[in-house]
């Protein structure tokens, strides 16, 4: 197996690197501000404390890649694909994210407050203790997603598919849920969160 290439503290700001193919690399505290990374392909790459402010990651593809505590302020990620990736502790602020393909990704402790995630498919994704305050998830698919501990005050989940999702009672009262799809057990939890008593007939 090839050795992992370590890159620490490098500044790739304003770099033009479209269509690159990166494998088995570890970038730590690197800066990609306003870099052109469109069409980038990564596999088993780890980014730790990296800054992607203003970076163009459109039409990029990532498999088994981890973005740990990274900043994506005003980054462009639309038409990108992430499969089995981790965004542990990363922050998304003012990003262009739709459309985007996500498959079994981990957003634990990530900050997505106010993000526009309408109609995206997050089946089997993890959002444990993530910041989803005022996040727009209308029409999103969150089947079997893990939302335990997530902050969901003011989140918009109208028309979302929450069947099989793992959620806290707080979500049922803090988020807007008009037209959301839920299962019977979730309906009972919703009723209980709103102070209703469900009795068997």
Coordinates of C-alpha atoms in Angstrom, one line a residue, residues 44-193:
X44 CA -9.3 8.3 1.4
X45 CA -8.1 11.8 1.9
X46 CA -8.1 13.5 5.3
X47 CA -8.5 17.3 5.7
X48 CA -8.0 18.5 9.3
X49 CA -8.5 22.2 10.3
X50 CA -8.4 23.3 6.6
X51 CA -10.0 26.5 5.3
X52 CA -12.1 26.3 2.1
X53 CA -13.5 29.8 2.3
X54 CA -14.7 30.8 -1.1
X55 CA -13.4 27.6 -2.7
X56 CA -15.0 26.2 -5.8
X57 CA -15.7 22.4 -5.2
X58 CA -18.4 22.2 -7.8
X59 CA -18.8 18.9 -9.6
X60 CA -16.2 17.3 -7.3
X61 CA -16.4 13.6 -6.1
X62 CA -15.2 12.3 -2.8
X63 CA -15.1 8.7 -1.5
X64 CA -14.1 7.8 2.1
X65 CA -12.7 11.3 2.6
X66 CA -12.8 13.1 5.9
X67 CA -13.2 16.9 6.4
X68 CA -12.4 17.4 10.1
X69 CA -13.1 20.8 11.7
X70 CA -12.9 22.5 8.3
X71 CA -14.4 25.8 7.3
X72 CA -16.6 26.0 4.1
X73 CA -17.6 29.7 4.4
X74 CA -19.1 30.8 1.0
X75 CA -17.8 27.7 -0.7
X76 CA -19.5 26.2 -3.7
X77 CA -20.3 22.5 -3.5
X78 CA -23.2 22.1 -5.9
X79 CA -23.3 19.2 -8.3
X80 CA -20.7 17.4 -6.1
X81 CA -20.9 13.9 -4.7
X82 CA -19.8 12.6 -1.2
X83 CA -19.9 8.9 -0.4
X84 CA -19.0 7.5 3.0
X85 CA -17.4 10.9 4.0
X86 CA -17.1 12.6 7.3
X87 CA -17.6 16.3 8.1
X88 CA -17.0 16.0 11.8
X89 CA -17.1 19.5 13.4
X90 CA -17.0 21.3 10.1
X91 CA -18.7 24.6 9.5
X92 CA -20.8 25.6 6.5
X93 CA -21.8 29.3 6.2
X94 CA -23.3 30.9 3.1
X95 CA -22.4 27.9 0.9
X96 CA -24.0 26.8 -2.3
X97 CA -24.9 23.2 -1.7
X98 CA -27.8 22.2 -4.0
X99 CA -28.0 20.0 -5.9
X100 CA -25.6 17.6 -4.2
X101 CA -25.4 13.8 -3.7
X102 CA -24.7 12.5 -0.3
X103 CA -24.4 8.8 0.7
X104 CA -24.0 7.6 4.3
X105 CA -22.1 10.7 5.4
X106 CA -21.3 11.8 9.0
X107 CA -22.1 15.4 9.9
X108 CA -21.6 14.9 13.7
X109 CA -21.0 18.3 15.4
X110 CA -21.1 20.1 12.1
X111 CA -22.6 23.5 11.8
X112 CA -25.2 23.8 9.1
X113 CA -27.3 26.5 10.7
X114 CA -29.4 28.4 8.1
X115 CA -28.1 26.2 5.2
X116 CA -30.4 25.5 2.2
X117 CA -30.6 21.7 2.1
X118 CA -34.0 21.5 0.4
X119 CA -34.9 18.2 -1.4
X120 CA -31.5 16.6 -0.7
X121 CA -31.3 12.9 0.2
X122 CA -29.6 12.3 3.6
X123 CA -30.7 8.7 4.0
X124 CA -28.6 6.9 6.7
X125 CA -26.6 10.0 7.4
X126 CA -25.6 11.1 10.9
X127 CA -26.2 14.6 12.3
X128 CA -25.5 13.9 16.0
X129 CA -25.2 17.1 18.0
X130 CA -25.1 19.1 14.7
X131 CA -26.3 22.7 14.5
X132 CA -29.4 22.7 12.3
X133 CA -30.9 25.9 13.7
X134 CA -33.0 27.6 11.0
X135 CA -31.8 25.1 8.4
X136 CA -34.1 24.6 5.4
X137 CA -34.7 20.9 5.0
X138 CA -38.0 21.1 3.3
X139 CA -38.6 18.1 1.1
X140 CA -35.4 16.4 2.2
X141 CA -35.1 12.7 2.7
X142 CA -33.9 11.8 6.2
X143 CA -34.9 8.2 6.3
X144 CA -33.0 6.3 9.1
X145 CA -30.9 9.5 9.7
X146 CA -29.4 10.0 13.2
X147 CA -30.5 13.4 14.5
X148 CA -30.0 12.7 18.2
X149 CA -28.7 15.7 20.0
X150 CA -29.0 18.0 17.0
X151 CA -30.1 21.6 17.6
X152 CA -33.2 22.1 15.4
X153 CA -34.8 25.3 16.6
X154 CA -36.5 27.0 13.7
X155 CA -35.5 24.2 11.3
X156 CA -37.9 23.8 8.3
X157 CA -38.8 20.2 7.8
X158 CA -42.0 20.6 5.9
X159 CA -42.6 17.8 3.5
X160 CA -39.4 16.0 4.7
X161 CA -39.3 12.2 4.9
X162 CA -38.4 11.4 8.5
X163 CA -39.5 7.8 8.6
X164 CA -37.1 5.7 10.6
X165 CA -35.1 8.8 11.7
X166 CA -33.7 8.8 15.2
X167 CA -34.7 12.1 16.8
X168 CA -35.0 13.8 20.2
X169 CA -38.3 15.0 21.6
X170 CA -37.1 18.6 21.1
X171 CA -37.3 18.3 17.3
X172 CA -41.1 17.7 17.5
X173 CA -41.6 21.0 19.1
X174 CA -38.7 23.1 17.8
X175 CA -39.0 22.5 14.1
X176 CA -41.6 23.3 11.5
X177 CA -43.0 19.9 10.3
X178 CA -46.0 20.7 8.1
X179 CA -46.5 17.8 5.7
X180 CA -43.5 15.8 7.0
X181 CA -43.7 12.0 6.6
X182 CA -43.4 10.0 9.8
X183 CA -44.1 6.5 11.2
X184 CA -46.7 5.6 13.8
X185 CA -44.2 5.4 16.7
X186 CA -42.9 8.8 15.7
X187 CA -46.5 10.2 15.7
X188 CA -46.9 8.9 19.2
X189 CA -43.6 10.6 20.2
X190 CA -44.8 13.8 18.5
X191 CA -48.1 13.7 20.4
X192 CA -46.3 13.1 23.7
X193 CA -43.9 16.0 23.1

